[in-house]
């Protein structure tokens, strides 16, 4: 019991650190659907591990109706998972989530088909998954990674990196250790696709300028001959 209470206290403290609207642990415990979803999942997961599959699924569906968050009872969740708002979150059966992660509403940790076995992502520690992001497939998202809002991630994300876009592309963060889940920063990301488009546009402008200069040079030489 003491171990369970200590784990609950750590969860509530994590909400206080990351949610400026959180006023007290009592308020978080009584009113935050993310906390309720995680607590219901502990029960469902215990039943699932003891092969009480029907009861496990019943508990998870009850939690879904109450919170708007669907976590399959087979999913594995680490310590201090903070679910902000939470409505529309779906976490699949073989998904694994590490410690100190932060997940926003509309996130899906899903599979890509009807494959058996491991088919959902493994999320490392201290990972931020922003609102509306979809992480689909049996790959790993490394520690301290950040997935931008509405990104669709279909392949592995390295540690200390961001995933941006549809489909998501990886931007490595060099030279420093990141703690995105603690920073709660969903917007300060670079889009590599936009950067490539800008580079192509700049190059096109440069080529057009050279052609204009060559054309004017040719016209000038023609006039001098005439």
PDB file of C-alpha atoms in Angstrom:
ATOM      1  CA  UNK A   1       0.000   0.000   0.000  1.00  0.00           C
ATOM      2  CA  UNK A   2       2.813   2.401   0.868  1.00  0.00           C
ATOM      3  CA  UNK A   3       4.455   1.727  -2.502  1.00  0.00           C
ATOM      4  CA  UNK A   4       1.181   2.415  -4.323  1.00  0.00           C
ATOM      5  CA  UNK A   5       0.673   5.682  -2.388  1.00  0.00           C
ATOM      6  CA  UNK A   6       4.216   6.791  -3.165  1.00  0.00           C
ATOM      7  CA  UNK A   7       3.639   6.112  -6.867  1.00  0.00           C
ATOM      8  CA  UNK A   8       0.364   8.067  -6.788  1.00  0.00           C
ATOM      9  CA  UNK A   9       2.040  10.990  -5.026  1.00  0.00           C
ATOM     10  CA  UNK A  10       4.767  11.023  -7.690  1.00  0.00           C
ATOM     11  CA  UNK A  11       2.110  11.070 -10.419  1.00  0.00           C
ATOM     12  CA  UNK A  12       0.246  13.989  -8.848  1.00  0.00           C
ATOM     13  CA  UNK A  13       3.517  15.891  -8.332  1.00  0.00           C
ATOM     14  CA  UNK A  14       4.341  15.407 -12.034  1.00  0.00           C
ATOM     15  CA  UNK A  15       1.021  17.047 -12.959  1.00  0.00           C
ATOM     16  CA  UNK A  16       1.797  19.969 -10.669  1.00  0.00           C
ATOM     17  CA  UNK A  17       5.187  20.504 -12.335  1.00  0.00           C
ATOM     18  CA  UNK A  18       3.837  20.456 -15.880  1.00  0.00           C
ATOM     19  CA  UNK A  19       0.371  21.990 -15.655  1.00  0.00           C
ATOM     20  CA  UNK A  20       0.280  25.651 -14.575  1.00  0.00           C
ATOM     21  CA  UNK A  21      -3.486  25.324 -14.042  1.00  0.00           C
ATOM     22  CA  UNK A  22      -3.046  22.609 -11.393  1.00  0.00           C
ATOM     23  CA  UNK A  23      -3.667  24.169  -7.983  1.00  0.00           C
ATOM     24  CA  UNK A  24      -3.400  21.217  -5.629  1.00  0.00           C
ATOM     25  CA  UNK A  25      -2.845  17.475  -5.583  1.00  0.00           C
ATOM     26  CA  UNK A  26      -6.380  16.974  -4.291  1.00  0.00           C
ATOM     27  CA  UNK A  27      -7.824  18.858  -7.267  1.00  0.00           C
ATOM     28  CA  UNK A  28      -5.678  16.804  -9.654  1.00  0.00           C
ATOM     29  CA  UNK A  29      -6.672  13.521  -8.028  1.00  0.00           C
ATOM     30  CA  UNK A  30     -10.399  14.275  -8.052  1.00  0.00           C
ATOM     31  CA  UNK A  31     -10.821  16.150 -11.343  1.00  0.00           C
ATOM     32  CA  UNK A  32      -8.117  15.232 -13.864  1.00  0.00           C
ATOM     33  CA  UNK A  33      -9.214  12.559 -16.369  1.00  0.00           C
ATOM     34  CA  UNK A  34      -5.632  11.630 -17.192  1.00  0.00           C
ATOM     35  CA  UNK A  35      -5.053  10.560 -13.594  1.00  0.00           C
ATOM     36  CA  UNK A  36      -8.279   8.561 -13.575  1.00  0.00           C
ATOM     37  CA  UNK A  37      -7.396   6.855 -16.867  1.00  0.00           C
ATOM     38  CA  UNK A  38      -3.987   5.766 -15.535  1.00  0.00           C
ATOM     39  CA  UNK A  39      -5.448   4.480 -12.263  1.00  0.00           C
ATOM     40  CA  UNK A  40      -8.145   2.492 -14.102  1.00  0.00           C
ATOM     41  CA  UNK A  41      -5.435   1.140 -16.385  1.00  0.00           C
ATOM     42  CA  UNK A  42      -3.463  -0.234 -13.433  1.00  0.00           C
ATOM     43  CA  UNK A  43      -6.496  -2.349 -12.527  1.00  0.00           C
ATOM     44  CA  UNK A  44      -7.163  -3.400 -16.130  1.00  0.00           C
ATOM     45  CA  UNK A  45      -3.505  -4.276 -16.703  1.00  0.00           C
ATOM     46  CA  UNK A  46      -3.383  -6.436 -13.562  1.00  0.00           C
ATOM     47  CA  UNK A  47      -6.454  -8.335 -14.748  1.00  0.00           C
ATOM     48  CA  UNK A  48      -4.921  -8.693 -18.212  1.00  0.00           C
ATOM     49  CA  UNK A  49      -1.686 -10.107 -16.792  1.00  0.00           C
ATOM     50  CA  UNK A  50      -3.726 -12.657 -14.825  1.00  0.00           C
ATOM     51  CA  UNK A  51      -5.596 -13.672 -17.982  1.00  0.00           C
ATOM     52  CA  UNK A  52      -8.903 -12.133 -16.932  1.00  0.00           C
ATOM     53  CA  UNK A  53      -9.219 -10.694 -20.411  1.00  0.00           C
ATOM     54  CA  UNK A  54     -12.960  -9.995 -20.402  1.00  0.00           C
ATOM     55  CA  UNK A  55     -12.856  -8.168 -17.071  1.00  0.00           C
ATOM     56  CA  UNK A  56      -9.737  -6.285 -18.136  1.00  0.00           C
ATOM     57  CA  UNK A  57     -11.421  -5.086 -21.289  1.00  0.00           C
ATOM     58  CA  UNK A  58     -14.569  -4.164 -19.375  1.00  0.00           C
ATOM     59  CA  UNK A  59     -12.550  -1.975 -17.002  1.00  0.00           C
ATOM     60  CA  UNK A  60     -10.711  -0.284 -19.880  1.00  0.00           C
ATOM     61  CA  UNK A  61     -13.968   0.424 -21.722  1.00  0.00           C
ATOM     62  CA  UNK A  62     -15.521   1.816 -18.541  1.00  0.00           C
ATOM     63  CA  UNK A  63     -12.512   4.117 -18.179  1.00  0.00           C
ATOM     64  CA  UNK A  64     -12.867   5.151 -21.824  1.00  0.00           C
ATOM     65  CA  UNK A  65     -16.484   6.198 -21.272  1.00  0.00           C
ATOM     66  CA  UNK A  66     -15.581   8.160 -18.163  1.00  0.00           C
ATOM     67  CA  UNK A  67     -12.436   9.884 -19.419  1.00  0.00           C
ATOM     68  CA  UNK A  68     -12.438   9.829 -23.242  1.00  0.00           C
ATOM     69  CA  UNK A  69      -9.048   8.087 -23.066  1.00  0.00           C
ATOM     70  CA  UNK A  70      -8.742   4.547 -24.426  1.00  0.00           C
ATOM     71  CA  UNK A  71      -5.835   2.491 -23.105  1.00  0.00           C
ATOM     72  CA  UNK A  72      -5.796  -1.185 -23.988  1.00  0.00           C
ATOM     73  CA  UNK A  73      -5.304  -3.279 -20.832  1.00  0.00           C
ATOM     74  CA  UNK A  74      -2.292  -4.964 -22.421  1.00  0.00           C
ATOM     75  CA  UNK A  75      -0.351  -1.697 -22.794  1.00  0.00           C
ATOM     76  CA  UNK A  76       2.588  -1.101 -20.440  1.00  0.00           C
ATOM     77  CA  UNK A  77       2.848   2.322 -18.796  1.00  0.00           C
ATOM     78  CA  UNK A  78       5.773   3.592 -16.729  1.00  0.00           C
ATOM     79  CA  UNK A  79       5.851   5.988 -13.795  1.00  0.00           C
ATOM     80  CA  UNK A  80       4.555   9.577 -13.749  1.00  0.00           C
ATOM     81  CA  UNK A  81       2.796   9.605 -17.120  1.00  0.00           C
ATOM     82  CA  UNK A  82       1.074  12.975 -17.519  1.00  0.00           C
ATOM     83  CA  UNK A  83      -1.913  13.058 -19.867  1.00  0.00           C
ATOM     84  CA  UNK A  84      -2.947  16.672 -20.519  1.00  0.00           C
ATOM     85  CA  UNK A  85      -6.660  17.037 -21.393  1.00  0.00           C
ATOM     86  CA  UNK A  86      -6.565  13.531 -22.840  1.00  0.00           C
ATOM     87  CA  UNK A  87      -9.738  13.428 -24.939  1.00  0.00           C
ATOM     88  CA  UNK A  88      -9.320  11.167 -27.956  1.00  0.00           C
ATOM     89  CA  UNK A  89      -6.111   9.427 -26.872  1.00  0.00           C
ATOM     90  CA  UNK A  90      -5.796   5.801 -28.050  1.00  0.00           C
ATOM     91  CA  UNK A  91      -3.007   3.508 -26.788  1.00  0.00           C
ATOM     92  CA  UNK A  92      -2.775   0.056 -28.352  1.00  0.00           C
ATOM     93  CA  UNK A  93      -2.313  -3.376 -26.811  1.00  0.00           C
ATOM     94  CA  UNK A  94       1.447  -3.805 -27.276  1.00  0.00           C
ATOM     95  CA  UNK A  95       2.383  -0.159 -26.727  1.00  0.00           C
ATOM     96  CA  UNK A  96       5.005   0.553 -24.079  1.00  0.00           C
ATOM     97  CA  UNK A  97       5.496   3.951 -22.436  1.00  0.00           C
ATOM     98  CA  UNK A  98       8.516   4.820 -20.299  1.00  0.00           C
ATOM     99  CA  UNK A  99       8.800   7.089 -17.266  1.00  0.00           C
ATOM    100  CA  UNK A 100       8.106  10.833 -17.066  1.00  0.00           C
ATOM    101  CA  UNK A 101       6.342  11.131 -20.437  1.00  0.00           C
ATOM    102  CA  UNK A 102       3.835  13.814 -21.404  1.00  0.00           C
ATOM    103  CA  UNK A 103       1.010  13.092 -23.860  1.00  0.00           C
ATOM    104  CA  UNK A 104      -1.567  15.569 -25.153  1.00  0.00           C
ATOM    105  CA  UNK A 105      -5.091  15.028 -26.437  1.00  0.00           C
ATOM    106  CA  UNK A 106      -5.780  13.324 -29.756  1.00  0.00           C
ATOM    107  CA  UNK A 107      -2.617  11.187 -29.685  1.00  0.00           C
ATOM    108  CA  UNK A 108      -2.656   7.658 -31.119  1.00  0.00           C
ATOM    109  CA  UNK A 109      -0.083   4.993 -30.317  1.00  0.00           C
ATOM    110  CA  UNK A 110      -1.288   2.493 -32.868  1.00  0.00           C
ATOM    111  CA  UNK A 111      -0.402  -0.250 -35.301  1.00  0.00           C
ATOM    112  CA  UNK A 112      -0.302  -0.280 -39.085  1.00  0.00           C
ATOM    113  CA  UNK A 113      -2.310  -3.402 -39.873  1.00  0.00           C
ATOM    114  CA  UNK A 114      -3.440  -6.792 -38.619  1.00  0.00           C
ATOM    115  CA  UNK A 115      -0.001  -8.174 -37.753  1.00  0.00           C
ATOM    116  CA  UNK A 116       0.304 -10.388 -34.693  1.00  0.00           C
ATOM    117  CA  UNK A 117       2.761  -9.863 -31.844  1.00  0.00           C
ATOM    118  CA  UNK A 118       4.462  -6.538 -31.213  1.00  0.00           C
ATOM    119  CA  UNK A 119       2.702  -4.003 -33.454  1.00  0.00           C
ATOM    120  CA  UNK A 120       2.585  -0.777 -31.432  1.00  0.00           C
ATOM    121  CA  UNK A 121       5.375   1.687 -30.576  1.00  0.00           C
ATOM    122  CA  UNK A 122       7.727   1.665 -27.615  1.00  0.00           C
ATOM    123  CA  UNK A 123       8.070   5.138 -26.101  1.00  0.00           C
ATOM    124  CA  UNK A 124      11.229   5.928 -24.125  1.00  0.00           C
ATOM    125  CA  UNK A 125      11.608   8.065 -21.015  1.00  0.00           C
ATOM    126  CA  UNK A 126      10.834  11.790 -20.860  1.00  0.00           C
ATOM    127  CA  UNK A 127       9.144  11.882 -24.271  1.00  0.00           C
ATOM    128  CA  UNK A 128       6.731  14.638 -25.289  1.00  0.00           C
ATOM    129  CA  UNK A 129       3.989  13.688 -27.756  1.00  0.00           C
ATOM    130  CA  UNK A 130       2.044  16.767 -28.810  1.00  0.00           C
ATOM    131  CA  UNK A 131      -1.649  17.032 -29.587  1.00  0.00           C
ATOM    132  CA  UNK A 132      -2.990  15.095 -32.549  1.00  0.00           C
ATOM    133  CA  UNK A 133       0.228  13.169 -33.211  1.00  0.00           C
ATOM    134  CA  UNK A 134       0.018   9.606 -34.557  1.00  0.00           C
ATOM    135  CA  UNK A 135       2.801   7.125 -33.809  1.00  0.00           C
ATOM    136  CA  UNK A 136       2.105   3.992 -35.832  1.00  0.00           C
ATOM    137  CA  UNK A 137       4.177   0.821 -35.832  1.00  0.00           C
ATOM    138  CA  UNK A 138       6.392  -1.435 -33.681  1.00  0.00           C
ATOM    139  CA  UNK A 139       9.433   0.857 -33.465  1.00  0.00           C
ATOM    140  CA  UNK A 140      11.050   2.855 -30.692  1.00  0.00           C
ATOM    141  CA  UNK A 141      10.853   6.527 -29.858  1.00  0.00           C
ATOM    142  CA  UNK A 142      14.082   7.328 -28.010  1.00  0.00           C
ATOM    143  CA  UNK A 143      14.514   9.000 -24.640  1.00  0.00           C
ATOM    144  CA  UNK A 144      13.997  12.772 -24.507  1.00  0.00           C
ATOM    145  CA  UNK A 145      12.431  12.806 -27.977  1.00  0.00           C
ATOM    146  CA  UNK A 146       9.718  15.229 -29.026  1.00  0.00           C
ATOM    147  CA  UNK A 147       6.943  14.612 -31.505  1.00  0.00           C
ATOM    148  CA  UNK A 148       5.354  17.764 -32.884  1.00  0.00           C
ATOM    149  CA  UNK A 149       1.622  18.422 -33.068  1.00  0.00           C
ATOM    150  CA  UNK A 150      -0.217  16.447 -35.781  1.00  0.00           C
ATOM    151  CA  UNK A 151       2.941  14.611 -36.867  1.00  0.00           C
ATOM    152  CA  UNK A 152       2.492  11.118 -38.319  1.00  0.00           C
ATOM    153  CA  UNK A 153       5.466   9.035 -37.190  1.00  0.00           C
ATOM    154  CA  UNK A 154       6.043   5.819 -39.153  1.00  0.00           C
ATOM    155  CA  UNK A 155       9.660   4.997 -38.265  1.00  0.00           C
ATOM    156  CA  UNK A 156      12.084   5.122 -35.355  1.00  0.00           C
ATOM    157  CA  UNK A 157      12.832   8.414 -33.628  1.00  0.00           C
ATOM    158  CA  UNK A 158      16.383   8.727 -32.174  1.00  0.00           C
ATOM    159  CA  UNK A 159      17.085   9.993 -28.697  1.00  0.00           C
ATOM    160  CA  UNK A 160      17.087  13.784 -28.228  1.00  0.00           C
ATOM    161  CA  UNK A 161      15.387  14.365 -31.569  1.00  0.00           C
ATOM    162  CA  UNK A 162      12.151  15.788 -32.901  1.00  0.00           C
ATOM    163  CA  UNK A 163       9.721  14.288 -35.388  1.00  0.00           C
ATOM    164  CA  UNK A 164       7.862  16.819 -37.531  1.00  0.00           C
ATOM    165  CA  UNK A 165       5.449  16.572 -40.453  1.00  0.00           C
ATOM    166  CA  UNK A 166       3.398  14.056 -42.450  1.00  0.00           C
ATOM    167  CA  UNK A 167       5.041  11.634 -42.701  1.00  0.00           C
ATOM    168  CA  UNK A 168       7.329  12.775 -39.939  1.00  0.00           C
ATOM    169  CA  UNK A 169      10.970  13.592 -40.578  1.00  0.00           C
ATOM    170  CA  UNK A 170      13.636  13.536 -37.900  1.00  0.00           C
ATOM    171  CA  UNK A 171      15.607  16.553 -36.719  1.00  0.00           C
ATOM    172  CA  UNK A 172      18.501  15.639 -34.466  1.00  0.00           C
ATOM    173  CA  UNK A 173      19.286  17.945 -31.601  1.00  0.00           C
ATOM    174  CA  UNK A 174      23.071  18.171 -31.363  1.00  0.00           C
ATOM    175  CA  UNK A 175      25.189  19.426 -28.533  1.00  0.00           C
ATOM    176  CA  UNK A 176      22.798  19.393 -25.607  1.00  0.00           C
ATOM    177  CA  UNK A 177      20.534  17.112 -23.606  1.00  0.00           C
ATOM    178  CA  UNK A 178      16.869  17.970 -24.019  1.00  0.00           C
ATOM    179  CA  UNK A 179      14.044  17.599 -21.566  1.00  0.00           C
ATOM    180  CA  UNK A 180      11.038  18.425 -23.723  1.00  0.00           C
ATOM    181  CA  UNK A 181       8.455  16.827 -21.480  1.00  0.00           C
ATOM    182  CA  UNK A 182       9.548  19.072 -18.631  1.00  0.00           C
ATOM    183  CA  UNK A 183       9.758  22.132 -20.878  1.00  0.00           C
ATOM    184  CA  UNK A 184       6.241  21.496 -22.234  1.00  0.00           C
ATOM    185  CA  UNK A 185       7.161  23.111 -25.549  1.00  0.00           C
ATOM    186  CA  UNK A 186       5.085  22.001 -28.534  1.00  0.00           C
ATOM    187  CA  UNK A 187       5.816  24.850 -30.918  1.00  0.00           C
ATOM    188  CA  UNK A 188       9.564  25.579 -31.043  1.00  0.00           C
ATOM    189  CA  UNK A 189      10.350  23.055 -33.757  1.00  0.00           C
ATOM    190  CA  UNK A 190      11.892  23.268 -37.214  1.00  0.00           C
ATOM    191  CA  UNK A 191      10.171  21.697 -40.195  1.00  0.00           C
ATOM    192  CA  UNK A 192      12.814  20.087 -42.441  1.00  0.00           C
ATOM    193  CA  UNK A 193      10.438  19.986 -45.416  1.00  0.00           C
ATOM    194  CA  UNK A 194       9.918  23.745 -45.278  1.00  0.00           C
ATOM    195  CA  UNK A 195      13.666  24.256 -44.944  1.00  0.00           C
ATOM    196  CA  UNK A 196      14.299  22.171 -48.091  1.00  0.00           C
ATOM    197  CA  UNK A 197      11.620  24.063 -50.008  1.00  0.00           C
ATOM    198  CA  UNK A 198      13.173  27.374 -48.947  1.00  0.00           C
ATOM    199  CA  UNK A 199      16.633  26.168 -50.028  1.00  0.00           C
ATOM    200  CA  UNK A 200      15.263  25.183 -53.460  1.00  0.00           C
ATOM    201  CA  UNK A 201      13.469  28.510 -53.775  1.00  0.00           C
ATOM    202  CA  UNK A 202      16.660  30.428 -52.915  1.00  0.00           C
ATOM    203  CA  UNK A 203      18.612  28.402 -55.474  1.00  0.00           C
ATOM    204  CA  UNK A 204      15.989  29.048 -58.142  1.00  0.00           C
ATOM    205  CA  UNK A 205      16.151  32.779 -57.438  1.00  0.00           C
ATOM    206  CA  UNK A 206      19.933  32.634 -57.802  1.00  0.00           C
ATOM    207  CA  UNK A 207      19.739  30.767 -61.139  1.00  0.00           C
ATOM    208  CA  UNK A 208      17.126  33.205 -62.477  1.00  0.00           C
ATOM    209  CA  UNK A 209      19.355  36.118 -61.492  1.00  0.00           C
ATOM    210  CA  UNK A 210      22.309  34.591 -63.353  1.00  0.00           C
ATOM    211  CA  UNK A 211      20.161  34.013 -66.458  1.00  0.00           C
ATOM    212  CA  UNK A 212      18.924  37.607 -66.367  1.00  0.00           C
ATOM    213  CA  UNK A 213      22.497  38.861 -66.085  1.00  0.00           C
ATOM    214  CA  UNK A 214      23.639  36.689 -69.007  1.00  0.00           C
ATOM    215  CA  UNK A 215      20.697  37.851 -71.101  1.00  0.00           C
ATOM    216  CA  UNK A 216      21.433  41.523 -70.406  1.00  0.00           C
ATOM    217  CA  UNK A 217      25.112  40.937 -71.153  1.00  0.00           C
ATOM    218  CA  UNK A 218      24.239  39.312 -74.476  1.00  0.00           C
ATOM    219  CA  UNK A 219      21.890  42.142 -75.431  1.00  0.00           C
ATOM    220  CA  UNK A 220      24.547  44.730 -74.572  1.00  0.00           C
ATOM    221  CA  UNK A 221      27.152  42.966 -76.720  1.00  0.00           C
ATOM    222  CA  UNK A 222      24.655  42.711 -79.594  1.00  0.00           C
ATOM    223  CA  UNK A 223      23.899  46.433 -79.444  1.00  0.00           C
ATOM    224  CA  UNK A 224      27.646  47.254 -79.486  1.00  0.00           C
ATOM    225  CA  UNK A 225      28.138  45.145 -82.619  1.00  0.00           C
ATOM    226  CA  UNK A 226      25.223  46.844 -84.342  1.00  0.00           C
TER     227      UNK A 226
END
